[in-house]
Tab-separated table of C-alpha atoms in Angstrom:
chain	number	residue	atom	x	y	z
A	759	MET	CA	-43.275	36.114	19.767
A	760	MET	CA	-44.097	39.078	17.741
A	761	GLY	CA	-45.911	40.759	20.407
A	762	LEU	CA	-43.093	40.401	22.945
A	763	MET	CA	-40.596	41.658	20.550
A	764	ALA	CA	-42.750	44.715	19.874
A	765	ARG	CA	-43.166	45.357	23.586
A	766	GLU	CA	-39.562	45.077	24.170
A	767	GLU	CA	-38.793	47.480	21.275
A	768	THR	CA	-41.323	49.899	22.683
A	769	ARG	CA	-39.558	49.679	25.917
A	770	THR	CA	-36.205	50.191	24.576
A	771	THR	CA	-37.271	53.014	22.418
A	772	THR	CA	-38.824	54.771	25.351
A	773	ARG	CA	-35.682	54.413	27.234
A	774	THR	CA	-33.231	55.721	24.788
A	775	THR	CA	-35.300	58.555	23.145
A	776	PRO	CA	-34.105	61.949	24.013
A	777	ARG	CA	-36.770	64.425	25.051
A	778	THR	CA	-37.087	66.766	21.912
A	779	THR	CA	-39.699	68.659	20.269
A	780	THR	CA	-41.334	66.698	17.625
A	781	PRO	CA	-41.897	68.541	14.424
A	782	PRO	CA	-45.734	68.571	13.575
A	783	ALA	CA	-45.077	67.141	10.112
A	784	VAL	CA	-43.287	64.187	11.952
A	785	ARG	CA	-46.085	63.629	14.462
A	786	SER	CA	-48.410	63.718	11.352
A	787	SER	CA	-46.360	61.199	9.160
A	788	ALA	CA	-46.356	58.943	12.356
A	789	ALA	CA	-50.037	59.242	12.825
A	790	GLN	CA	-50.536	58.440	9.168
A	791	GLY	CA	-48.739	55.195	9.349
A	792	THR	CA	-51.500	53.518	11.221
A	793	GLY	CA	-54.539	55.707	11.002
A	794	LYS	CA	-54.313	56.121	14.836
A	795	PRO	CA	-52.687	59.267	16.600
A	796	GLY	CA	-49.704	57.651	18.174
A	797	GLY	CA	-49.407	55.528	21.166
A	798	ALA	CA	-48.114	51.901	21.939
A	799	SER	CA	-50.972	50.236	19.870
A	800	PRO	CA	-49.683	51.448	16.457
A	801	ARG	CA	-46.147	50.878	17.388
A	802	ALA	CA	-46.728	47.354	18.181
A	803	TRP	CA	-48.883	46.837	15.132
A	804	THR	CA	-45.787	48.220	13.177
A	805	MET	CA	-43.615	45.886	14.795
A	806	ARG	CA	-45.574	42.823	13.985
A	807	LEU	CA	-46.009	43.962	10.322
A	808	LEU	CA	-42.276	44.384	10.003
A	809	VAL	CA	-41.531	41.090	11.383
A	810	ALA	CA	-44.131	39.481	8.978
A	811	GLY	CA	-42.449	41.293	6.141
A	812	ILE	CA	-38.971	40.518	6.867
A	813	VAL	CA	-39.751	36.802	7.091
A	814	LEU	CA	-41.849	36.652	4.081
A	815	SER	CA	-38.917	38.574	2.331
A	816	ALA	CA	-36.439	36.238	3.327
A	817	LEU	CA	-38.320	33.237	2.406
A	818	ASN	CA	-38.209	34.558	-1.277
A	819	LEU	CA	-34.883	35.417	-1.621
A	820	ARG	CA	-33.580	32.280	-2.949
A	821	PRO	CA	-36.484	30.182	-4.550
A	822	ALA	CA	-35.619	31.975	-7.860
A	823	ILE	CA	-32.426	30.301	-7.954
A	824	THR	CA	-32.905	26.751	-6.428
A	825	SER	CA	-36.140	26.223	-8.216
A	826	LEU	CA	-34.288	26.298	-11.457
A	827	GLY	CA	-31.549	24.288	-10.227
A	828	ALA	CA	-34.008	21.638	-9.775
A	829	LEU	CA	-35.359	21.942	-13.276
A	830	LEU	CA	-32.254	22.960	-15.010
A	831	GLU	CA	-32.175	20.034	-17.556
A	832	GLU	CA	-35.887	20.571	-18.757
A	833	VAL	CA	-35.056	24.455	-19.028
A	834	ARG	CA	-32.170	23.546	-21.089
A	835	ASP	CA	-34.072	21.352	-23.351
A	836	GLY	CA	-37.078	23.745	-23.686
A	837	LEU	CA	-35.096	26.634	-24.765
A	838	GLY	CA	-32.264	24.818	-26.368
A	839	MET	CA	-29.557	25.809	-24.065
A	840	SER	CA	-25.892	24.582	-24.414
A	841	GLY	CA	-23.872	23.602	-21.165
A	842	SER	CA	-22.081	26.910	-21.464
A	843	VAL	CA	-25.162	29.012	-21.588
A	844	ALA	CA	-26.637	26.989	-18.765
A	845	GLY	CA	-23.295	27.940	-16.900
A	846	LEU	CA	-23.906	31.545	-17.693
A	847	LEU	CA	-27.494	31.301	-16.458
A	848	THR	CA	-25.925	29.907	-13.061
A	849	SER	CA	-23.628	32.904	-12.962
A	850	VAL	CA	-26.215	35.294	-13.508
A	851	PRO	CA	-27.261	35.664	-9.361
A	852	PRO	CA	-23.770	36.807	-8.295
A	853	LEU	CA	-23.442	39.248	-11.243
A	854	CYS	CA	-26.811	40.790	-10.252
A	855	PHE	CA	-25.986	40.934	-6.497
A	856	ALA	CA	-22.872	42.568	-7.166
A	857	VAL	CA	-24.122	45.145	-9.852
A	858	PHE	CA	-27.399	45.830	-8.258
A	859	GLY	CA	-26.815	45.386	-4.599
A	860	VAL	CA	-24.435	48.533	-4.594
A	861	THR	CA	-27.383	50.732	-5.478
A	862	ALA	CA	-29.615	49.542	-2.504
A	863	PRO	CA	-28.162	52.334	-0.114
A	864	ARG	CA	-28.754	55.213	-2.374
A	865	LEU	CA	-32.158	54.022	-3.218
A	866	ALA	CA	-33.112	53.670	0.407
A	867	ARG	CA	-31.766	57.023	1.317
A	868	ARG	CA	-33.995	58.474	-1.470
A	869	PHE	CA	-37.199	56.589	-1.092
A	870	GLY	CA	-36.829	54.715	2.237
A	871	ALA	CA	-35.879	51.023	2.731
A	872	GLY	CA	-39.440	49.630	3.067
A	873	ALA	CA	-40.306	51.140	-0.279
A	874	VAL	CA	-37.471	49.606	-1.889
A	875	VAL	CA	-37.950	46.361	-0.433
A	876	CYS	CA	-41.523	46.353	-1.361
A	877	ALA	CA	-40.450	47.165	-5.109
A	878	GLY	CA	-37.850	44.392	-4.986
A	879	MET	CA	-40.483	41.810	-3.883
A	880	ALA	CA	-42.803	43.029	-6.917
A	881	ALA	CA	-39.694	42.771	-9.146
A	882	ILE	CA	-39.189	39.049	-8.013
A	883	ALA	CA	-42.556	38.223	-8.647
A	884	THR	CA	-42.803	39.790	-11.943
A	885	GLY	CA	-39.736	38.392	-13.076
A	886	LEU	CA	-40.544	34.824	-11.823
A	887	LEU	CA	-43.957	34.939	-13.582
A	888	LEU	CA	-42.581	36.044	-16.838
A	889	ARG	CA	-39.382	34.177	-17.417
A	890	PRO	CA	-40.920	30.780	-18.094
A	891	TYR	CA	-43.145	32.201	-20.703
A	892	THR	CA	-40.523	34.325	-22.586
A	893	GLY	CA	-40.000	31.542	-25.113
A	894	SER	CA	-36.203	32.470	-25.712
A	895	THR	CA	-33.013	32.042	-23.846
A	896	ALA	CA	-32.523	35.921	-23.955
A	897	GLY	CA	-35.788	36.557	-22.670
A	898	PHE	CA	-35.444	33.965	-19.913
A	899	LEU	CA	-32.114	35.774	-18.918
A	900	ALA	CA	-33.641	39.171	-18.868
A	901	ALA	CA	-36.668	38.102	-16.717
A	902	SER	CA	-34.420	36.400	-14.320
A	903	ALA	CA	-32.128	39.437	-14.096
A	904	LEU	CA	-35.494	41.280	-13.064
A	905	ALA	CA	-36.239	38.826	-10.302
A	906	LEU	CA	-32.466	38.777	-9.080
A	907	MET	CA	-32.511	42.697	-9.109
A	908	GLY	CA	-35.122	42.728	-6.507
A	909	ILE	CA	-33.430	40.044	-4.426
A	910	ALA	CA	-30.103	42.071	-4.528
A	911	VAL	CA	-31.584	45.172	-3.155
A	912	SER	CA	-33.554	43.529	-0.636
A	913	ASN	CA	-30.469	41.364	0.384
A	914	VAL	CA	-28.555	44.397	1.285
A	915	LEU	CA	-31.455	46.147	3.041
A	916	MET	CA	-32.977	43.486	5.186
A	917	PRO	CA	-30.028	43.599	7.670
A	918	VAL	CA	-30.390	47.356	7.711
A	919	ILE	CA	-34.124	47.445	8.190
A	920	VAL	CA	-33.398	44.841	11.161
A	921	LYS	CA	-30.803	46.884	12.912
A	922	HIS	CA	-32.794	50.056	12.663
A	923	TRP	CA	-36.131	48.876	13.764
A	924	PHE	CA	-34.929	46.227	16.335
A	925	PRO	CA	-31.519	47.661	17.799
A	926	ASP	CA	-32.068	45.446	20.927
A	927	ARG	CA	-33.209	42.261	19.088
A	928	VAL	CA	-30.483	42.164	16.300
A	929	GLY	CA	-29.373	38.635	17.200
A	930	SER	CA	-32.840	37.000	17.306
A	931	MET	CA	-34.126	38.783	14.433
A	932	THR	CA	-31.236	37.870	12.133
A	933	GLY	CA	-31.495	34.314	13.215
A	934	LEU	CA	-35.187	34.448	12.339
A	935	TYR	CA	-34.071	36.289	9.087
A	936	SER	CA	-31.507	33.465	8.427
A	937	MET	CA	-33.784	30.423	9.248
A	938	ALA	CA	-36.436	31.939	6.902
A	939	LEU	CA	-33.905	32.276	4.011
A	940	ALA	CA	-32.642	28.927	4.387
A	941	LEU	CA	-36.179	27.418	4.715
A	942	GLY	CA	-37.127	28.945	1.547
A	943	THR	CA	-34.116	27.953	-0.430
A	944	ALA	CA	-34.690	24.357	0.705
A	945	LEU	CA	-38.360	24.491	0.043
A	946	ALA	CA	-38.004	25.433	-3.597
A	947	ALA	CA	-35.388	22.648	-4.021
A	948	ALA	CA	-37.507	19.996	-2.486
A	949	VAL	CA	-41.239	20.715	-3.928
A	950	THR	CA	-40.368	22.075	-7.163
A	951	VAL	CA	-40.151	18.964	-9.225
A	952	PRO	CA	-43.299	17.298	-7.372
A	953	LEU	CA	-45.355	20.373	-8.007
A	954	THR	CA	-44.325	20.562	-11.568
A	955	GLY	CA	-45.586	16.900	-11.987
A	956	ALA	CA	-48.895	17.689	-10.129
A	957	LEU	CA	-49.298	20.645	-12.747
A	958	GLY	CA	-48.982	18.420	-15.790
A	959	GLY	CA	-45.258	18.044	-16.002
A	960	SER	CA	-44.798	21.798	-17.571
A	961	TRP	CA	-41.475	23.189	-16.354
A	962	GLN	CA	-43.003	26.816	-17.148
A	963	SER	CA	-45.815	26.321	-14.358
A	964	GLY	CA	-43.211	24.690	-12.156
A	965	LEU	CA	-41.004	27.746	-12.151
A	966	ALA	CA	-43.950	30.289	-12.329
A	967	LEU	CA	-45.591	29.051	-9.326
A	968	TRP	CA	-42.972	30.741	-7.165
A	969	ALA	CA	-44.239	34.177	-8.201
A	970	ALA	CA	-47.042	33.612	-5.667
A	971	PRO	CA	-45.108	33.644	-2.562
A	972	ALA	CA	-43.319	36.724	-3.700
A	973	VAL	CA	-46.755	38.440	-4.324
A	974	ALA	CA	-47.687	37.541	-0.673
A	975	ALA	CA	-44.390	39.297	0.482
A	976	VAL	CA	-45.334	42.579	-1.191
A	977	LEU	CA	-48.288	42.999	0.946
A	978	PRO	CA	-46.738	43.515	4.476
A	979	TRP	CA	-44.484	46.502	2.994
A	980	LEU	CA	-47.358	48.379	1.172
A	981	PRO	CA	-48.030	50.534	4.339
A	982	PHE	CA	-44.414	51.495	4.307
A	983	VAL	CA	-44.360	52.863	0.752
A	984	ARG	CA	-44.871	56.653	1.305
A	985	GLY	CA	-42.814	59.780	0.993
A	986	ARG	CA	-39.158	60.100	0.542
A	987	GLY	CA	-36.213	60.252	3.057
A	988	THR	CA	-32.777	59.768	3.723
A	989	GLY	CA	-32.694	56.741	5.890
A	990	PRO	CA	-34.237	53.391	6.619
A	991	GLY	CA	-36.822	55.028	8.760
A	992	ALA	CA	-37.811	57.683	6.085
A	993	GLY	CA	-40.878	56.507	4.318
A	994	ASP	CA	-40.896	53.281	6.440
A	995	GLY	CA	-44.341	53.870	8.475
A	996	PRO	CA	-44.684	55.422	11.701
A	997	ALA	CA	-41.271	56.156	12.718
A	998	GLU	CA	-40.931	58.071	15.908
A	999	PRO	CA	-38.592	60.772	16.159
A	1000	GLY	CA	-35.529	59.950	18.134
A	1001	THR	CA	-35.778	56.481	18.033
A	1002	GLU	CA	-33.354	55.538	15.376
A	1003	ASP	CA	-30.585	53.829	16.992
A	1004	ALA	CA	-29.238	57.178	18.355
A	1005	GLY	CA	-26.309	55.691	20.275
A	1006	PRO	CA	-23.540	55.906	17.836
A	1007	VAL	CA	-24.172	59.649	17.461
A	1008	ARG	CA	-25.430	60.580	20.754
A	1009	GLY	CA	-24.933	64.236	21.463
A	1010	THR	CA	-24.879	65.144	18.091
A	1011	ASP	CA	-28.596	65.367	17.075
A	1012	ALA	CA	-30.191	68.826	16.773
A	1013	PRO	CA	-33.181	68.965	18.595
A	1014	GLY	CA	-36.371	68.166	16.516
A	1015	THR	CA	-34.408	66.574	13.768
A	1016	ARG	CA	-33.932	62.845	12.450
A	1017	PRO	CA	-30.580	61.686	13.892
A	1018	PRO	CA	-28.356	60.826	10.998
A	1019	ALA	CA	-27.598	57.509	12.770
A	1020	VAL	CA	-29.986	55.748	10.537
A	1021	ARG	CA	-27.579	56.450	7.557
A	1022	ALA	CA	-24.688	54.927	9.481
A	1023	ASP	CA	-26.107	51.683	9.007
A	1024	VAL	CA	-25.891	52.080	5.148
A	1025	PRO	CA	-22.377	50.677	3.631
A	1026	ALA	CA	-21.304	53.955	2.309
A	1027	GLY	CA	-18.356	56.038	3.115
A	1028	PRO	CA	-19.899	59.402	2.780
A	1029	ASP	CA	-22.485	58.691	5.233
A	1030	ALA	CA	-19.865	57.440	7.752
A	1031	ALA	CA	-18.115	60.863	7.235
A	1032	ARG	CA	-21.568	62.809	7.846
A	1033	ALA	CA	-22.078	60.839	11.045
A	1034	GLY	CA	-18.638	62.258	12.155
A	1035	THR	CA	-16.214	59.332	11.477
A	1036	PRO	CA	-13.865	59.509	8.519
A	1037	PRO	CA	-14.046	56.525	6.439
A	1038	LEU	CA	-11.312	54.015	6.568
A	1039	ARG	CA	-9.059	53.170	3.581
A	1040	ILE	CA	-10.374	49.801	3.618
A	1041	THR	CA	-8.351	48.536	0.566
A	1042	ARG	CA	-5.105	48.883	2.824
A	1043	SER	CA	-6.513	46.237	5.255
A	1044	ARG	CA	-5.019	42.774	4.558
A	1045	THR	CA	-7.967	41.338	6.827
A	1046	ALA	CA	-10.398	43.050	4.650
A	1047	TRP	CA	-9.037	41.545	1.491
A	1048	ALA	CA	-8.832	38.031	3.160
A	1049	LEU	CA	-12.487	38.368	4.244
A	1050	ALA	CA	-13.608	39.497	0.870
A	1051	VAL	CA	-11.996	36.743	-1.000
A	1052	PHE	CA	-13.263	34.135	1.597
A	1053	PHE	CA	-16.642	35.481	1.124
A	1054	GLY	CA	-16.236	35.378	-2.915
A	1055	LEU	CA	-15.113	31.717	-2.753
A	1056	GLN	CA	-17.612	30.698	-0.311
A	1057	ALA	CA	-20.243	32.330	-2.637
A	1058	THR	CA	-18.915	30.504	-5.616
A	1059	ALA	CA	-19.134	27.217	-3.779
A	1060	ALA	CA	-22.920	28.069	-2.855
A	1061	TYR	CA	-23.943	28.986	-6.430
A	1062	ILE	CA	-22.141	26.183	-8.147
A	1063	THR	CA	-24.182	23.896	-5.630
A	1064	MET	CA	-27.462	25.500	-6.032
A	1065	GLY	CA	-27.192	25.687	-9.854
A	1066	TRP	CA	-25.583	22.308	-10.387
A	1067	MET	CA	-25.619	19.841	-7.782
A	1068	ALA	CA	-29.075	18.549	-8.738
A	1069	GLN	CA	-27.903	17.956	-12.181
A	1070	ILE	CA	-24.785	16.179	-11.068
A	1071	PHE	CA	-27.046	13.646	-9.098
A	1072	ARG	CA	-29.555	13.268	-12.000
A	1073	ASP	CA	-26.711	12.227	-14.237
A	1074	ALA	CA	-25.479	9.700	-11.868
A	1075	GLY	CA	-28.924	8.116	-12.333
A	1076	VAL	CA	-30.815	9.655	-9.157
A	1077	PRO	CA	-34.513	10.497	-10.026
A	1078	ALA	CA	-35.299	14.159	-10.525
A	1079	GLY	CA	-37.563	14.429	-7.497
A	1080	THR	CA	-34.913	12.660	-5.387
A	1081	ALA	CA	-32.065	14.972	-6.706
A	1082	GLY	CA	-34.521	18.089	-5.924
A	1083	LEU	CA	-34.604	16.640	-2.276
A	1084	LEU	CA	-30.850	16.091	-2.046
A	1085	LEU	CA	-30.358	19.808	-2.899
A	1086	ALA	CA	-33.063	20.660	-0.436
A	1087	VAL	CA	-31.109	18.615	2.347
A	1088	THR	CA	-27.818	20.657	1.472
A	1089	MET	CA	-29.853	24.033	1.766
A	1090	VAL	CA	-31.719	23.159	5.056
A	1091	MET	CA	-28.372	22.558	6.744
A	1092	GLY	CA	-28.185	26.149	6.964
A	1093	VAL	CA	-31.178	26.426	9.126
A	1094	PRO	CA	-29.777	24.996	12.546
A	1095	LEU	CA	-26.217	25.817	11.768
A	1096	ALA	CA	-26.707	29.496	11.143
A	1097	PHE	CA	-27.546	29.783	14.867
A	1098	VAL	CA	-24.673	27.509	15.981
A	1099	ILE	CA	-21.879	28.748	13.941
A	1100	PRO	CA	-22.056	32.474	14.817
A	1101	ARG	CA	-22.388	31.769	18.541
A	1102	LEU	CA	-19.274	29.580	18.528
A	1103	ALA	CA	-17.398	32.010	16.426
A	1104	THR	CA	-17.982	34.792	18.669
A	1105	ARG	CA	-16.328	32.826	21.543
A	1106	LEU	CA	-13.225	31.920	19.848
A	1107	PRO	CA	-10.433	34.317	19.512
A	1108	HIS	CA	-9.509	32.781	16.156
A	1109	GLN	CA	-12.300	31.497	13.696
A	1110	GLY	CA	-9.631	29.619	11.626
A	1111	PRO	CA	-10.622	26.195	13.129
A	1112	ILE	CA	-14.098	26.740	12.128
A	1113	VAL	CA	-12.975	27.583	8.650
A	1114	LEU	CA	-10.974	24.431	8.358
A	1115	ALA	CA	-13.592	22.174	9.666
A	1116	LEU	CA	-16.096	23.422	6.881
A	1117	GLY	CA	-13.554	23.127	4.422
A	1118	VAL	CA	-12.734	19.550	5.493
A	1119	CYS	CA	-16.520	18.906	5.054
A	1120	GLY	CA	-16.482	20.371	1.759
A	1121	LEU	CA	-13.654	18.394	0.364
A	1122	ALA	CA	-15.085	15.092	1.607
A	1123	GLY	CA	-18.409	15.965	-0.159
A	1124	TYR	CA	-16.581	16.481	-3.305
A	1125	ALA	CA	-14.704	13.302	-3.181
A	1126	GLY	CA	-17.901	11.602	-2.610
A	1127	LEU	CA	-19.586	13.100	-5.559
A	1128	TYR	CA	-16.637	12.359	-7.633
A	1129	LEU	CA	-16.300	8.430	-6.487
A	1130	ALA	CA	-19.657	7.377	-5.602
A	1131	PRO	CA	-22.258	10.136	-6.414
A	1132	ALA	CA	-25.476	7.943	-6.295
A	1133	ALA	CA	-24.359	5.423	-3.629
A	1134	GLY	CA	-23.856	7.929	-0.899
A	1135	ALA	CA	-25.707	10.913	-2.193
A	1136	TRP	CA	-27.446	11.619	1.198
A	1137	ALA	CA	-24.109	11.728	2.837
A	1138	TRP	CA	-22.509	13.890	0.387
A	1139	ALA	CA	-25.700	16.293	0.485
A	1140	VAL	CA	-25.134	16.791	4.200
A	1141	LEU	CA	-21.443	17.332	4.033
A	1142	LEU	CA	-21.728	19.905	1.322
A	1143	GLY	CA	-24.853	21.480	3.398
A	1144	ILE	CA	-22.364	22.067	6.394
A	1145	ALA	CA	-19.469	23.314	4.133
A	1146	ASN	CA	-22.081	25.937	2.726
A	1147	CYS	CA	-22.465	27.451	6.212
A	1148	ALA	CA	-19.284	29.343	5.554
A	1149	PHE	CA	-21.870	32.114	4.714
A	1150	PRO	CA	-23.242	32.637	8.266
A	1151	LEU	CA	-19.529	32.486	9.589
A	1152	ALA	CA	-18.429	35.183	6.850
A	1153	LEU	CA	-21.115	37.469	8.087
A	1154	THR	CA	-20.203	36.922	11.720
A	1155	MET	CA	-16.524	37.650	10.967
A	1156	VAL	CA	-17.551	40.965	9.278
A	1157	GLY	CA	-18.997	41.901	12.551
A	1158	MET	CA	-15.863	41.062	14.571
A	1159	ARG	CA	-13.386	42.409	12.391
A	1160	ALA	CA	-14.183	45.878	12.900
A	1161	ARG	CA	-14.600	47.860	16.108
A	1162	THR	CA	-17.180	50.626	15.146
A	1163	GLY	CA	-20.628	50.661	13.356
A	1164	PRO	CA	-19.156	52.845	10.366
A	1165	GLY	CA	-16.363	50.429	10.121
A	1166	VAL	CA	-18.489	47.273	10.074
A	1167	ALA	CA	-20.542	48.857	7.242
A	1168	GLN	CA	-17.632	49.607	5.090
A	1169	LEU	CA	-16.242	46.272	5.724
A	1170	SER	CA	-19.587	44.559	4.850
A	1171	ALA	CA	-19.823	46.766	1.618
A	1172	PHE	CA	-16.253	45.653	0.484
A	1173	ALA	CA	-16.468	42.202	1.498
A	1174	GLN	CA	-19.677	41.442	-0.086
A	1175	SER	CA	-19.404	43.388	-3.307
A	1176	THR	CA	-15.837	42.357	-4.030
A	1177	GLY	CA	-16.974	38.837	-3.051
A	1178	TYR	CA	-19.744	38.636	-5.481
A	1179	LEU	CA	-17.528	39.823	-8.301
A	1180	ILE	CA	-15.014	37.080	-7.486
A	1181	SER	CA	-17.806	34.451	-7.527
A	1182	ILE	CA	-19.220	35.233	-10.864
A	1183	PRO	CA	-16.790	32.992	-13.034
A	1184	GLY	CA	-17.343	29.762	-11.088
A	1185	PRO	CA	-20.763	28.597	-12.129
A	1186	LEU	CA	-20.062	29.695	-15.574
A	1187	LEU	CA	-16.675	27.805	-15.661
A	1188	VAL	CA	-18.415	24.477	-14.426
A	1189	GLY	CA	-20.862	24.685	-17.158
A	1190	VAL	CA	-18.070	24.991	-19.735
A	1191	LEU	CA	-16.007	22.164	-18.392
A	1192	TYR	CA	-19.022	20.098	-18.093
A	1193	GLN	CA	-20.103	20.618	-21.877
A	1194	HIS	CA	-16.544	20.250	-23.234
A	1195	SER	CA	-15.593	17.327	-20.879
A	1196	GLY	CA	-18.778	15.433	-21.092
A	1197	GLY	CA	-18.621	14.551	-17.513
A	1198	TRP	CA	-18.470	15.956	-14.041
A	1199	GLY	CA	-14.748	14.771	-13.356
A	1200	LEU	CA	-13.231	18.310	-14.237
A	1201	PRO	CA	-15.861	20.446	-12.602
A	1202	ILE	CA	-15.628	18.525	-9.413
A	1203	ALA	CA	-11.926	18.729	-9.430
A	1204	LEU	CA	-12.494	22.759	-9.917
A	1205	MET	CA	-14.706	22.769	-7.007
A	1206	SER	CA	-12.260	20.692	-4.725
A	1207	ALA	CA	-9.371	23.034	-5.818
A	1208	LEU	CA	-11.248	26.209	-5.088
A	1209	MET	CA	-11.855	24.949	-1.471
A	1210	ILE	CA	-8.089	25.076	-0.702
A	1211	PRO	CA	-7.551	28.749	-1.008
A	1212	GLN	CA	-11.097	29.364	0.597
A	1213	MET	CA	-9.531	27.680	3.630
A	1214	VAL	CA	-6.339	29.616	3.605
A	1215	VAL	CA	-7.966	33.130	3.450
A	1216	GLY	CA	-10.749	32.059	5.754
A	1217	VAL	CA	-7.641	31.198	8.229
A	1218	LEU	CA	-6.289	34.748	7.564
A	1219	ALA	CA	-9.644	36.531	7.890
A	1220	GLY	CA	-10.235	34.700	11.198
A	1221	ARG	CA	-7.271	36.220	13.126
A	1222	ASP	CA	-7.797	38.453	16.060
A	1223	ARG	CA	-7.451	41.869	14.474
A	1224	THR	CA	-9.817	44.738	13.186
A	1225	VAL	CA	-9.718	46.743	10.000
A	1226	GLU	CA	-9.239	49.957	11.922
A	1227	ASP	CA	-5.713	48.860	13.168
A	1228	GLU	CA	-4.754	48.006	9.497
A	1229	ALA	CA	-6.531	50.696	7.285
A	1230	GLY	CA	-5.090	54.183	7.481
A	1231	ARG	CA	-7.766	56.885	7.872
């Protein structure tokens, strides 16, 4: 499959590349990427390496969170955490994604996206290895933040790399990436508790073992760590001049120079302006705000689920191993539905019905958690897994609510950064309510209440209109 993608990519590159004079420095850089002087073989090798890097990176973007959710009770006991502090711990992921994710485009322009992702995987490995052995809550939080910083920058840059290197395979590569992400999320939830038992019952060992796949994810990116550049391709291995998705700026490239289109993939207003399109006044768009709030509320539900759902089942009398499997079932629902929901959404003029269907599943799942958490545990896990598929729907609507590439980039940056900021208080508030009420009644009521505005703004965001029509330039 990777060979087929590489051959198709090569054919597309040959068809769209303008005949320009290649600077000697660029030709030398391309040859250095594989140790061979140009040709189809280095290109195919590069594509295979990129596919491996994308898949391995996606597998490592959630285990830091779901492995902790499976062992949260042991971590709290081991470090003497209160429920409020544990709630703070579950709020750290969206906080880090909001704070560090916005730095990713600038880092990519300076060092190259491949180099930044490589550093991100190294940060994940280091943070996951250190955090169980810091011996204090503050140290645990700091090491977790290091790992989440690596996840944040990789989160932002993975779609940029996919669009840059696979412009004619965006759908299939995004599906592969989404499937790997969901698989890594579910795998960490399912096997962390059994592996911890196999390692002698030490929660430290059970958490630290997830550093190993992160180390493996570093390796495919090492050949792309060289030099500095301004776009995803700069410093990212043997990129050939003129192959960087030149469509959006066709006719503007000076002969023998790198097309600025690689920067159009980066969600930053100045880059869009340099590409010849003035940035949108995105905050004037009601659709942009509706999509940002929808993204934030679905992220709130997702991080509450990843951080607390296993604990809800355990407090209801479900064994720890089974609770981890239930969380895994919730997460693994994203594997098939990540393909189905975007396809369905693009065929509908209004995505509101999908939003409502997902919301109803969420409300039913929360009702089950409140009324019979143990008796119907598997059903509630499936329903909440379906509800959590609002994430791929949100990403799909980002692409549908803007007409131009720079518009999509601006909308994506606005919706995700604003959304992650909105999602920060949710998991923390759940922890506070859990500690002060002594049960899960109030937290589950909060989760259910948040689902209502999520459905409302999702319907508004799903209307058939674009931000270009609403935001004045």
